[in-house]
Amino acid sequence: MTIPTDRHTKAASAVADAVRAEALTKIYGTGDTAVRALDHVDVSFRAGRFTAIMGPSGSGKSTLMHCLAGLDAATSGRVVLGGTDLSGLDDTALTLLRRDRVGFVFQAFNLLPTLDAKANVLLPLRLAGRQPEPEWFDTVVDVLGLRDRLGHRPSELSGGQQQRAAIARALITRPDVVFADEPTGNLDSRSGIDVLDLLRTSVRDLGHTVVMVTHDPAAAAYADRVVLLADGRVAGEIDEPTVDTVIDGLRELGG
């Protein structure tokens, strides 16, 4: 596995954490049937970077993402997102945080079939009772190449175009973090590459923070950093990953 250079480490240390987990533990069930999905995980994700989470099946990567995003409550430990401790929030506050400060991109595009692409993109703002910032909307739409598809419903869009709309929806509120769960899983290889390029662009050109769960070494190679999980614990990290270094890291884990 690669070790961050002094230059990179010093540069990263000057950047705030967008989200971090501290002694994060998640246990499903009780007694003999209890499953420890996360086991005292300490990990941070720097603002303005693209991080992939990888590991063998059952390693806890999706559970970690769900806890970081406020979709699942930890058994113990805590998650701090943009300076807010999620463990201290009630259900209403968590709902507002997810709506206003977190973006989601899932394998299933989750677009509303009765709305056109523009309405789908603007839906989080509409639910929050907020008006879009015209300049930001134009920037997101143009960077993602959606300008000529805004009036089309999901059924009139290709899979790649639907995922572009889903990414735009995730970015439109200027969230602290965009969480992407296997975002290329339902796409052909060409569309998958396009989506990864767009996530990379959202970090490089728009300043967003992306945390992506993936099983694909080629997808992980688009990230700035890979966090490797095994048996609910952080098992290693790869800085500036390539397909080969990711495969080697997974091989060490038996994944």
Backbone as CSV, one residue per row, in Angstrom:
resi,resn,N_x,N_y,N_z,CA_x,CA_y,CA_z,C_x,C_y,C_z
1,MET,0.847,-1.190,0.000,0.000,0.000,0.000,0.883,1.240,0.000
2,THR,0.408,2.312,-0.598,1.204,3.507,-0.679,1.123,4.278,0.620
3,ILE,2.161,5.037,0.887,2.212,5.879,2.066,2.168,7.323,1.605
4,PRO,1.312,8.168,2.183,1.255,9.552,1.763,2.606,10.232,1.893
5,THR,2.972,11.044,0.918,4.225,11.777,0.989,4.100,12.887,2.016
6,ASP,5.253,13.398,2.482,5.234,14.508,3.431,4.485,15.702,2.850
7,ARG,4.694,15.980,1.557,4.042,17.113,0.905,2.537,16.962,0.982
8,HIS,2.069,15.764,0.636,0.617,15.546,0.613,0.048,15.595,2.018
9,THR,0.758,15.003,2.986,0.274,14.970,4.356,0.162,16.374,4.926
10,LYS,1.160,17.209,4.665,1.129,18.570,5.180,0.011,19.368,4.532
11,ALA,-0.182,19.170,3.237,-1.259,19.897,2.551,-2.612,19.483,3.093
12,ALA,-2.792,18.164,3.307,-4.081,17.671,3.791,-4.362,18.135,5.207
13,SER,-3.307,18.258,6.026,-3.509,18.625,7.421,-4.072,20.028,7.567
14,ALA,-3.884,20.856,6.523,-4.375,22.227,6.577,-5.847,22.322,6.182
15,VAL,-6.424,21.211,5.751,-7.799,21.204,5.277,-8.687,20.570,6.341
16,ALA,-9.847,21.146,6.568,-10.749,20.642,7.606,-11.374,19.320,7.185
17,ASP,-11.779,18.531,8.185,-12.540,17.319,7.918,-13.965,17.698,7.524
18,ALA,-14.457,17.114,6.436,-15.863,17.281,6.090,-16.729,16.396,6.976
19,VAL,-16.232,15.185,7.259,-16.950,14.254,8.128,-15.932,13.294,8.728
20,ARG,-16.182,12.874,9.955,-15.273,11.923,10.586,-16.050,11.013,11.536
21,ALA,-15.495,9.825,11.728,-16.043,8.862,12.675,-15.051,8.683,13.813
22,GLU,-15.567,8.624,15.030,-14.730,8.459,16.209,-15.229,7.263,17.010
23,ALA,-14.381,6.228,17.100,-14.733,5.008,17.844,-16.109,4.488,17.442
24,LEU,-16.412,4.561,16.166,-17.749,4.235,15.667,-17.979,2.729,15.693
25,THR,-19.038,2.337,16.378,-19.406,0.925,16.485,-20.875,0.764,16.123
26,LYS,-21.151,-0.255,15.308,-22.533,-0.554,14.937,-22.763,-2.043,15.087
27,ILE,-23.744,-2.391,15.923,-24.075,-3.787,16.165,-25.541,-4.002,15.780
28,TYR,-25.775,-5.001,14.957,-27.134,-5.379,14.583,-27.528,-6.621,15.371
29,GLY,-28.730,-6.594,15.940,-29.199,-7.743,16.693,-28.662,-7.767,18.110
30,THR,-29.040,-8.800,18.851,-28.611,-8.938,20.241,-28.233,-10.382,20.529
31,GLY,-27.528,-10.563,21.625,-27.190,-11.903,22.095,-26.364,-12.692,21.100
32,ASP,-26.708,-13.973,20.950,-25.925,-14.857,20.087,-26.048,-14.500,18.615
33,THR,-27.081,-13.761,18.259,-27.283,-13.413,16.849,-26.719,-12.033,16.492
34,ALA,-26.094,-11.358,17.447,-25.571,-10.015,17.205,-24.457,-10.038,16.163
35,VAL,-24.479,-9.058,15.298,-23.444,-8.899,14.273,-22.795,-7.537,14.460
36,ARG,-21.486,-7.531,14.647,-20.740,-6.285,14.821,-20.279,-5.817,13.438
37,ALA,-21.057,-4.921,12.835,-20.754,-4.460,11.481,-19.602,-3.466,11.456
38,LEU,-19.507,-2.627,12.492,-18.396,-1.687,12.638,-17.840,-1.836,14.044
39,ASP,-16.513,-1.804,14.154,-15.863,-2.097,15.428,-14.855,-1.003,15.772
40,HIS,-15.326,0.037,16.470,-14.475,1.138,16.915,-13.676,1.747,15.751
41,VAL,-14.399,2.205,14.763,-13.768,2.789,13.571,-13.428,4.254,13.819
42,ASP,-12.166,4.601,13.579,-11.717,5.984,13.581,-11.245,6.317,12.176
43,VAL,-11.923,7.235,11.510,-11.532,7.612,10.152,-12.090,8.996,9.846
44,SER,-11.328,9.776,9.091,-11.778,11.113,8.722,-11.709,11.274,7.219
45,PHE,-12.540,12.180,6.706,-12.625,12.445,5.281,-12.463,13.943,5.075
46,ARG,-11.392,14.309,4.399,-11.054,15.715,4.232,-11.985,16.411,3.260
47,ALA,-12.250,17.675,3.554,-13.078,18.487,2.664,-12.364,18.681,1.326
48,GLY,-13.158,18.677,0.254,-12.615,18.927,-1.069,-11.821,17.783,-1.657
49,ARG,-12.077,16.569,-1.157,-11.378,15.398,-1.684,-12.386,14.306,-2.047
50,PHE,-11.935,13.393,-2.873,-12.729,12.272,-3.359,-12.147,11.015,-2.725
51,THR,-12.934,10.371,-1.849,-12.473,9.179,-1.138,-13.366,7.999,-1.473
52,ALA,-12.744,6.866,-1.751,-13.480,5.621,-1.980,-13.334,4.724,-0.758
53,ILE,-14.411,4.028,-0.414,-14.397,3.031,0.660,-14.548,1.662,0.006
54,MET,-13.622,0.765,0.321,-13.630,-0.560,-0.282,-13.384,-1.624,0.777
55,GLY,-13.703,-2.864,0.423,-13.435,-3.980,1.304,-14.217,-5.189,0.854
56,PRO,-13.894,-6.352,1.393,-14.626,-7.570,1.039,-16.097,-7.461,1.408
57,SER,-16.913,-8.319,0.847,-18.322,-8.385,1.207,-18.453,-8.604,2.708
58,GLY,-19.309,-7.809,3.355,-19.484,-7.929,4.790,-18.470,-7.191,5.623
59,SER,-17.639,-6.361,4.979,-16.580,-5.664,5.713,-17.099,-4.460,6.479
60,GLY,-18.313,-3.985,6.144,-18.884,-2.856,6.855,-18.876,-1.554,6.073
61,LYS,-18.517,-1.611,4.789,-18.362,-0.355,4.030,-19.686,0.385,3.841
62,SER,-20.759,-0.333,3.519,-22.048,0.342,3.362,-22.578,0.832,4.705
63,THR,-22.377,0.053,5.752,-22.800,0.477,7.088,-22.072,1.750,7.496
64,LEU,-20.776,1.822,7.206,-20.011,3.022,7.531,-20.584,4.227,6.803
65,MET,-20.850,4.080,5.507,-21.383,5.201,4.751,-22.737,5.631,5.285
66,HIS,-23.597,4.669,5.619,-24.925,4.999,6.123,-24.852,5.727,7.469
67,CYS,-23.912,5.346,8.303,-23.742,6.048,9.582,-23.163,7.441,9.364
68,LEU,-22.186,7.569,8.474,-21.605,8.875,8.182,-22.646,9.842,7.637
69,ALA,-23.589,9.310,6.845,-24.601,10.148,6.197,-25.818,10.388,7.067
70,GLY,-25.857,9.818,8.268,-27.003,10.005,9.138,-28.203,9.162,8.755
71,LEU,-27.987,8.141,7.924,-29.073,7.243,7.543,-29.262,6.123,8.551
72,ASP,-28.235,5.867,9.351,-28.290,4.804,10.349,-27.612,5.326,11.608
73,ALA,-28.134,4.968,12.769,-27.575,5.434,14.036,-26.515,4.464,14.530
74,ALA,-25.442,5.006,15.078,-24.385,4.173,15.632,-24.824,3.568,16.955
75,THR,-24.253,2.421,17.283,-24.481,1.822,18.596,-23.682,2.568,19.658
76,SER,-22.449,2.941,19.298,-21.617,3.764,20.175,-20.614,4.514,19.309
77,GLY,-19.895,5.438,19.939,-19.030,6.315,19.176,-19.838,7.449,18.568
78,ARG,-19.216,8.193,17.677,-19.943,9.317,17.101,-19.474,9.650,15.700
79,VAL,-20.347,10.365,14.980,-20.044,10.912,13.662,-20.172,12.422,13.756
80,VAL,-19.170,13.124,13.236,-19.190,14.586,13.206,-19.160,15.014,11.749
81,LEU,-20.210,15.699,11.314,-20.331,16.147,9.937,-20.362,17.667,9.914
82,GLY,-19.340,18.259,9.293,-19.278,19.714,9.217,-19.341,20.391,10.571
83,GLY,-18.760,19.768,11.594,-18.768,20.333,12.935,-19.973,19.956,13.773
84,THR,-20.930,19.220,13.213,-22.138,18.814,13.931,-22.033,17.357,14.364
85,ASP,-22.217,17.112,15.641,-22.216,15.747,16.178,-23.587,15.139,15.935
86,LEU,-23.648,14.141,15.061,-24.931,13.542,14.694,-25.589,12.813,15.855
87,SER,-24.786,12.341,16.802,-25.356,11.569,17.913,-26.243,12.425,18.805
88,GLY,-26.093,13.737,18.724,-26.900,14.620,19.557,-28.169,15.115,18.896
89,LEU,-28.474,14.612,17.696,-29.621,15.111,16.945,-30.821,14.172,17.063
90,ASP,-32.009,14.751,17.167,-33.213,13.934,17.131,-33.598,13.661,15.681
91,ASP,-34.678,12.905,15.472,-35.049,12.487,14.121,-35.328,13.677,13.206
92,THR,-35.990,14.703,13.747,-36.308,15.869,12.927,-35.049,16.597,12.490
93,ALA,-34.128,16.790,13.421,-32.879,17.476,13.099,-32.042,16.675,12.110
94,LEU,-32.056,15.350,12.254,-31.325,14.501,11.309,-31.926,14.606,9.905
95,THR,-33.251,14.636,9.832,-33.911,14.769,8.536,-33.522,16.083,7.868
96,LEU,-33.501,17.153,8.623,-33.123,18.456,8.076,-31.657,18.474,7.651
97,LEU,-30.799,17.846,8.451,-29.390,17.790,8.094,-29.183,17.032,6.789
98,ARG,-29.834,15.887,6.660,-29.688,15.108,5.425,-30.212,15.876,4.219
99,ARG,-31.292,16.618,4.416,-31.879,17.361,3.306,-31.012,18.537,2.877
100,ASP,-30.457,19.242,3.861,-29.778,20.500,3.568,-28.268,20.378,3.404
101,ARG,-27.656,19.365,4.029,-26.188,19.358,4.106,-25.545,18.090,3.574
102,VAL,-26.365,17.159,3.082,-25.831,15.902,2.557,-26.429,15.651,1.182
103,GLY,-25.595,15.216,0.247,-26.071,14.799,-1.064,-25.921,13.301,-1.217
104,PHE,-26.860,12.678,-1.934,-26.836,11.232,-2.103,-26.886,10.868,-3.583
105,VAL,-26.031,9.929,-3.978,-26.074,9.341,-5.316,-26.043,7.834,-5.128
106,PHE,-27.115,7.157,-5.556,-27.231,5.728,-5.330,-27.164,4.960,-6.648
107,GLN,-26.981,3.654,-6.519,-26.967,2.776,-7.693,-28.296,2.881,-8.436
108,ALA,-29.392,2.896,-7.685,-30.705,3.174,-8.274,-30.858,4.689,-8.305
109,PHE,-31.200,5.231,-9.437,-31.126,6.672,-9.622,-32.108,7.438,-8.738
110,ASN,-33.232,6.795,-8.380,-34.207,7.391,-7.462,-34.760,8.724,-7.958
111,LEU,-34.952,8.848,-9.274,-35.616,10.022,-9.825,-37.126,9.795,-9.833
112,LEU,-37.884,10.857,-9.622,-39.342,10.730,-9.660,-39.804,10.693,-11.117
113,PRO,-40.509,9.637,-11.507,-40.832,9.444,-12.926,-41.775,10.490,-13.509
114,THR,-42.556,11.162,-12.652,-43.524,12.136,-13.159,-42.922,13.526,-13.333
115,LEU,-41.693,13.727,-12.869,-41.034,15.029,-12.976,-39.978,15.000,-14.062
116,ASP,-39.770,16.134,-14.727,-38.693,16.195,-15.707,-37.361,16.354,-14.974
117,ALA,-36.275,16.346,-15.733,-34.950,16.361,-15.118,-34.744,17.617,-14.274
118,LYS,-35.188,18.756,-14.770,-35.004,20.000,-14.013,-35.724,19.928,-12.679
119,ALA,-36.958,19.473,-12.682,-37.717,19.388,-11.437,-37.092,18.381,-10.473
120,ASN,-36.557,17.278,-10.997,-35.868,16.312,-10.149,-34.629,16.925,-9.513
121,VAL,-33.869,17.666,-10.296,-32.655,18.297,-9.780,-32.993,19.283,-8.666
122,LEU,-34.069,20.038,-8.838,-34.430,21.091,-7.889,-35.270,20.589,-6.715
123,LEU,-35.617,19.310,-6.708,-36.524,18.780,-5.689,-36.043,19.029,-4.257
124,PRO,-34.757,18.816,-3.918,-34.345,19.069,-2.524,-34.584,20.514,-2.094
125,LEU,-34.366,21.460,-3.000,-34.611,22.866,-2.668,-36.107,23.127,-2.494
126,ARG,-36.897,22.515,-3.371,-38.352,22.686,-3.278,-38.861,22.161,-1.939
127,LEU,-38.371,20.999,-1.521,-38.804,20.422,-0.248,-38.389,21.302,0.931
128,ALA,-37.265,22.005,0.770,-36.776,22.881,1.831,-37.398,24.267,1.776
129,GLY,-38.230,24.523,0.753,-38.830,25.832,0.615,-37.848,26.899,0.204
130,ARG,-36.797,26.487,-0.511,-35.749,27.423,-0.931,-35.778,27.602,-2.441
131,GLN,-35.347,28.770,-2.876,-35.219,29.048,-4.293,-33.807,28.708,-4.753
132,PRO,-33.672,28.197,-5.983,-32.331,27.900,-6.484,-31.535,29.171,-6.730
133,GLU,-30.223,29.059,-6.557,-29.333,30.146,-6.950,-29.088,29.994,-8.452
134,PRO,-29.565,30.926,-9.273,-29.485,30.749,-10.731,-28.077,30.464,-11.237
135,GLU,-27.094,31.163,-10.699,-25.716,30.969,-11.182,-25.210,29.574,-10.842
136,TRP,-25.522,29.097,-9.610,-25.080,27.758,-9.203,-25.806,26.681,-10.005
137,PHE,-27.107,26.861,-10.209,-27.863,25.912,-11.016,-27.263,25.815,-12.420
138,ASP,-26.970,26.948,-13.028,-26.382,26.937,-14.375,-25.027,26.244,-14.380
139,THR,-24.236,26.492,-13.349,-22.907,25.867,-13.274,-23.025,24.351,-13.192
140,VAL,-23.890,23.870,-12.291,-24.043,22.423,-12.112,-24.568,21.774,-13.390
141,VAL,-25.592,22.374,-13.978,-26.206,21.809,-15.177,-25.208,21.756,-16.328
142,ASP,-24.423,22.816,-16.490,-23.485,22.863,-17.604,-22.289,21.943,-17.390
143,VAL,-21.779,21.893,-16.147,-20.653,20.993,-15.862,-21.068,19.538,-16.089
144,LEU,-22.317,19.206,-15.757,-22.792,17.829,-15.896,-23.400,17.542,-17.273
145,GLY,-23.424,18.541,-18.134,-23.898,18.322,-19.500,-25.369,17.997,-19.612
146,LEU,-26.192,18.650,-18.786,-27.630,18.342,-18.755,-28.488,19.396,-19.444
147,ARG,-27.881,20.439,-19.955,-28.643,21.585,-20.434,-29.756,21.196,-21.409
148,ASP,-29.447,20.322,-22.363,-30.448,19.996,-23.387,-31.367,18.849,-22.989
149,ARG,-31.264,18.378,-21.738,-32.117,17.270,-21.285,-33.022,17.671,-20.128
150,LEU,-33.024,18.930,-19.751,-33.756,19.355,-18.557,-35.262,19.151,-18.669
151,GLY,-35.815,19.216,-19.868,-37.248,19.060,-20.043,-37.699,17.633,-20.243
152,HIS,-36.792,16.672,-20.138,-37.115,15.265,-20.359,-37.361,14.544,-19.039
153,ARG,-38.350,13.645,-19.051,-38.606,12.808,-17.883,-37.615,11.652,-17.844
154,PRO,-37.459,11.000,-16.671,-36.491,9.905,-16.556,-36.647,8.826,-17.624
155,SER,-37.882,8.502,-17.997,-38.092,7.450,-19.000,-37.551,7.849,-20.372
156,GLU,-37.298,9.132,-20.557,-36.771,9.629,-21.825,-35.266,9.844,-21.784
157,LEU,-34.659,9.463,-20.679,-33.219,9.630,-20.502,-32.533,8.273,-20.469
158,SER,-31.292,8.234,-20.925,-30.489,7.017,-20.798,-30.083,6.847,-19.340
159,GLY,-29.545,5.665,-19.017,-29.081,5.433,-17.649,-28.036,6.443,-17.223
160,GLY,-27.092,6.734,-18.115,-26.059,7.709,-17.786,-26.623,9.093,-17.570
161,GLN,-27.612,9.470,-18.373,-28.238,10.784,-18.210,-29.035,10.853,-16.912
162,GLN,-29.686,9.757,-16.547,-30.409,9.735,-15.278,-29.439,9.894,-14.104
163,GLN,-28.296,9.237,-14.185,-27.331,9.374,-13.099,-26.735,10.777,-13.066
164,ARG,-26.572,11.416,-14.223,-26.135,12.809,-14.245,-27.142,13.697,-13.507
165,ALA,-28.426,13.451,-13.768,-29.462,14.218,-13.076,-29.416,13.958,-11.569
166,ALA,-29.160,12.709,-11.193,-29.070,12.370,-9.770,-27.872,13.066,-9.123
167,ILE,-26.762,13.159,-9.839,-25.592,13.859,-9.314,-25.887,15.348,-9.169
168,ALA,-26.548,15.923,-10.190,-26.915,17.335,-10.107,-27.816,17.591,-8.906
169,ARG,-28.773,16.698,-8.674,-29.664,16.830,-7.514,-28.864,16.785,-6.210
170,ALA,-27.836,15.940,-6.176,-27.009,15.827,-4.973,-26.173,17.081,-4.731
171,LEU,-25.822,17.788,-5.806,-24.944,18.950,-5.679,-25.693,20.260,-5.475
172,ILE,-26.976,20.289,-5.821,-27.685,21.557,-5.947,-27.796,22.313,-4.628
173,THR,-27.788,21.605,-3.495,-27.895,22.265,-2.190,-26.539,22.671,-1.635
174,ARG,-25.471,22.467,-2.405,-24.105,22.735,-1.934,-23.835,21.985,-0.623
175,PRO,-23.975,20.665,-0.626,-23.864,19.898,0.621,-22.440,19.847,1.156
176,ASP,-22.337,19.539,2.453,-21.017,19.331,3.052,-20.323,18.127,2.419
177,VAL,-21.096,17.072,2.176,-20.539,15.834,1.614,-21.555,15.220,0.653
178,VAL,-21.047,14.686,-0.450,-21.858,13.860,-1.345,-21.461,12.405,-1.110
179,PHE,-22.429,11.573,-0.746,-22.196,10.147,-0.547,-22.703,9.394,-1.768
180,ALA,-21.858,8.569,-2.342,-22.211,7.813,-3.545,-22.056,6.325,-3.247
181,ASP,-23.150,5.587,-3.356,-23.158,4.152,-3.050,-23.239,3.364,-4.357
182,GLU,-22.110,2.799,-4.781,-22.027,2.039,-6.039,-22.699,2.821,-7.185
183,PRO,-22.280,4.058,-7.435,-23.017,4.904,-8.388,-22.965,4.430,-9.829
184,THR,-22.038,3.538,-10.161,-21.946,3.037,-11.534,-22.507,1.629,-11.682
185,GLY,-23.114,1.108,-10.608,-23.541,-0.288,-10.601,-24.573,-0.644,-11.648
186,ASN,-25.433,0.306,-12.035,-26.484,0.033,-13.018,-26.162,0.583,-14.402
187,LEU,-24.901,0.925,-14.640,-24.524,1.580,-15.888,-23.601,0.710,-16.723
188,ASP,-23.650,0.910,-18.034,-22.659,0.257,-18.884,-21.306,0.918,-18.663
189,SER,-20.250,0.304,-19.188,-18.898,0.763,-18.873,-18.646,2.198,-19.314
190,ARG,-19.158,2.575,-20.490,-18.937,3.935,-20.981,-19.641,4.957,-20.096
191,SER,-20.908,4.688,-19.758,-21.646,5.603,-18.891,-21.031,5.656,-17.495
192,GLY,-20.528,4.504,-17.033,-19.884,4.468,-15.727,-18.658,5.358,-15.681
193,ILE,-17.861,5.326,-16.737,-16.681,6.193,-16.817,-17.098,7.661,-16.813
194,ASP,-18.154,7.971,-17.551,-18.642,9.351,-17.590,-19.054,9.831,-16.201
195,VAL,-19.768,8.979,-15.463,-20.226,9.353,-14.122,-19.036,9.554,-13.184
196,LEU,-18.043,8.686,-13.248,-16.858,8.846,-12.405,-16.100,10.114,-12.755
197,ASP,-16.028,10.420,-14.046,-15.413,11.677,-14.470,-16.165,12.869,-13.872
198,LEU,-17.495,12.781,-13.849,-18.301,13.870,-13.318,-18.106,14.029,-11.809
199,LEU,-18.026,12.924,-11.083,-17.759,13.002,-9.653,-16.384,13.604,-9.401
200,ARG,-15.417,13.190,-10.206,-14.068,13.756,-10.110,-14.098,15.267,-10.396
201,THR,-14.860,15.648,-11.413,-14.980,17.060,-11.774,-15.661,17.859,-10.672
202,SER,-16.665,17.265,-10.025,-17.370,17.978,-8.962,-16.438,18.300,-7.799
203,VAL,-15.431,17.455,-7.597,-14.436,17.709,-6.556,-13.415,18.733,-7.044
204,ARG,-12.889,18.506,-8.229,-11.798,19.351,-8.738,-12.263,20.755,-9.103
205,ASP,-13.403,20.855,-9.776,-13.829,22.145,-10.321,-14.896,22.846,-9.484
206,LEU,-15.687,22.083,-8.719,-16.765,22.681,-7.938,-16.485,22.668,-6.439
207,GLY,-15.386,22.024,-6.026,-14.966,22.062,-4.634,-15.725,21.164,-3.689
208,HIS,-16.427,20.159,-4.229,-17.218,19.284,-3.368,-16.364,18.185,-2.729
209,THR,-16.957,17.564,-1.715,-16.372,16.413,-1.044,-17.209,15.198,-1.407
210,VAL,-16.579,14.142,-1.913,-17.290,12.939,-2.321,-16.733,11.741,-1.557
211,VAL,-17.632,10.960,-0.967,-17.279,9.686,-0.336,-18.068,8.605,-1.067
212,MET,-17.361,7.671,-1.678,-17.991,6.664,-2.537,-17.682,5.255,-2.062
213,VAL,-18.724,4.451,-1.921,-18.555,3.018,-1.689,-18.544,2.323,-3.044
214,THR,-17.552,1.477,-3.270,-17.476,0.737,-4.524,-16.745,-0.581,-4.310
215,HIS,-17.032,-1.539,-5.173,-16.286,-2.795,-5.175,-15.329,-2.857,-6.352
216,ASP,-15.348,-1.828,-7.198,-14.641,-1.831,-8.477,-13.305,-1.096,-8.361
217,PRO,-12.167,-1.779,-8.508,-10.869,-1.102,-8.434,-10.705,0.011,-9.460
218,ALA,-11.297,-0.158,-10.646,-11.193,0.882,-11.666,-11.931,2.140,-11.222
219,ALA,-13.078,1.980,-10.570,-13.808,3.138,-10.047,-13.027,3.799,-8.922
220,ALA,-12.469,2.999,-8.029,-11.719,3.541,-6.894,-10.498,4.332,-7.344
221,ALA,-9.947,3.983,-8.501,-8.762,4.678,-9.005,-9.047,6.129,-9.388
222,TYR,-10.317,6.512,-9.487,-10.666,7.910,-9.741,-10.554,8.764,-8.480
223,ALA,-10.476,8.119,-7.325,-10.468,8.840,-6.050,-9.067,9.353,-5.720
224,ASP,-9.020,10.290,-4.756,-7.744,10.764,-4.231,-7.169,9.777,-3.219
225,ARG,-8.075,8.995,-2.613,-7.680,8.140,-1.496,-8.683,7.005,-1.395
226,VAL,-8.191,5.844,-0.998,-9.050,4.692,-0.753,-8.890,4.275,0.707
227,VAL,-10.023,4.105,1.394,-10.032,3.552,2.752,-10.469,2.097,2.642
228,LEU,-9.653,1.206,3.168,-9.926,-0.225,3.104,-10.490,-0.715,4.438
229,LEU,-11.596,-1.436,4.364,-12.214,-2.013,5.552,-12.125,-3.533,5.512
230,ALA,-12.034,-4.126,6.687,-12.109,-5.589,6.825,-12.649,-5.895,8.210
231,ASP,-13.653,-6.725,8.280,-14.243,-7.141,9.554,-14.648,-5.950,10.417
232,GLY,-15.188,-4.930,9.768,-15.698,-3.779,10.498,-14.654,-2.820,11.025
233,ARG,-13.420,-2.952,10.554,-12.346,-2.074,11.008,-11.591,-1.503,9.812
234,VAL,-10.967,-0.348,10.021,-10.107,0.207,8.981,-8.839,-0.637,8.906
235,ALA,-8.597,-1.200,7.725,-7.473,-2.123,7.552,-6.318,-1.495,6.781
236,GLY,-6.514,-0.290,6.262,-5.445,0.363,5.523,-5.982,1.482,4.669
237,GLU,-5.077,2.233,4.088,-5.428,3.321,3.187,-4.475,3.317,2.005
238,ILE,-4.956,3.813,0.880,-4.137,3.949,-0.314,-4.274,5.379,-0.790
239,ASP,-3.163,6.070,-0.848,-3.167,7.442,-1.306,-2.845,7.481,-2.802
240,GLU,-3.536,8.350,-3.529,-3.360,8.461,-4.977,-3.425,7.076,-5.636
241,PRO,-4.557,6.401,-5.490,-4.668,4.999,-5.922,-4.610,4.826,-7.429
242,THR,-4.131,3.679,-7.832,-4.228,3.196,-9.207,-4.973,1.866,-9.163
243,VAL,-5.385,1.376,-10.311,-6.069,0.079,-10.348,-5.184,-0.993,-9.714
244,ASP,-3.901,-0.984,-10.039,-2.990,-2.016,-9.526,-2.823,-1.931,-8.013
245,THR,-2.661,-0.716,-7.469,-2.465,-0.610,-6.021,-3.738,-0.981,-5.265
246,VAL,-4.892,-0.688,-5.862,-6.153,-1.078,-5.223,-6.306,-2.594,-5.228
247,ILE,-6.017,-3.217,-6.362,-6.102,-4.682,-6.430,-5.159,-5.320,-5.438
248,ASP,-3.945,-4.787,-5.328,-2.978,-5.331,-4.370,-3.488,-5.178,-2.944
249,GLY,-4.074,-3.994,-2.631,-4.596,-3.774,-1.295,-5.735,-4.716,-0.963
250,LEU,-6.627,-4.936,-1.908,-7.735,-5.867,-1.683,-7.232,-7.297,-1.548
251,ARG,-6.216,-7.637,-2.312,-5.656,-8.982,-2.234,-5.090,-9.247,-0.845
252,GLU,-4.463,-8.230,-0.251,-3.929,-8.384,1.106,-5.043,-8.643,2.115
253,LEU,-6.235,-8.101,1.811,-7.376,-8.304,2.718,-8.111,-9.605,2.429
254,GLY,-7.774,-10.225,1.311,-8.496,-11.421,0.894,-9.777,-11.089,0.179
255,GLY,-9.904,-9.826,-0.339,-11.119,-9.383,-1.011,-11.025,-9.478,-2.481
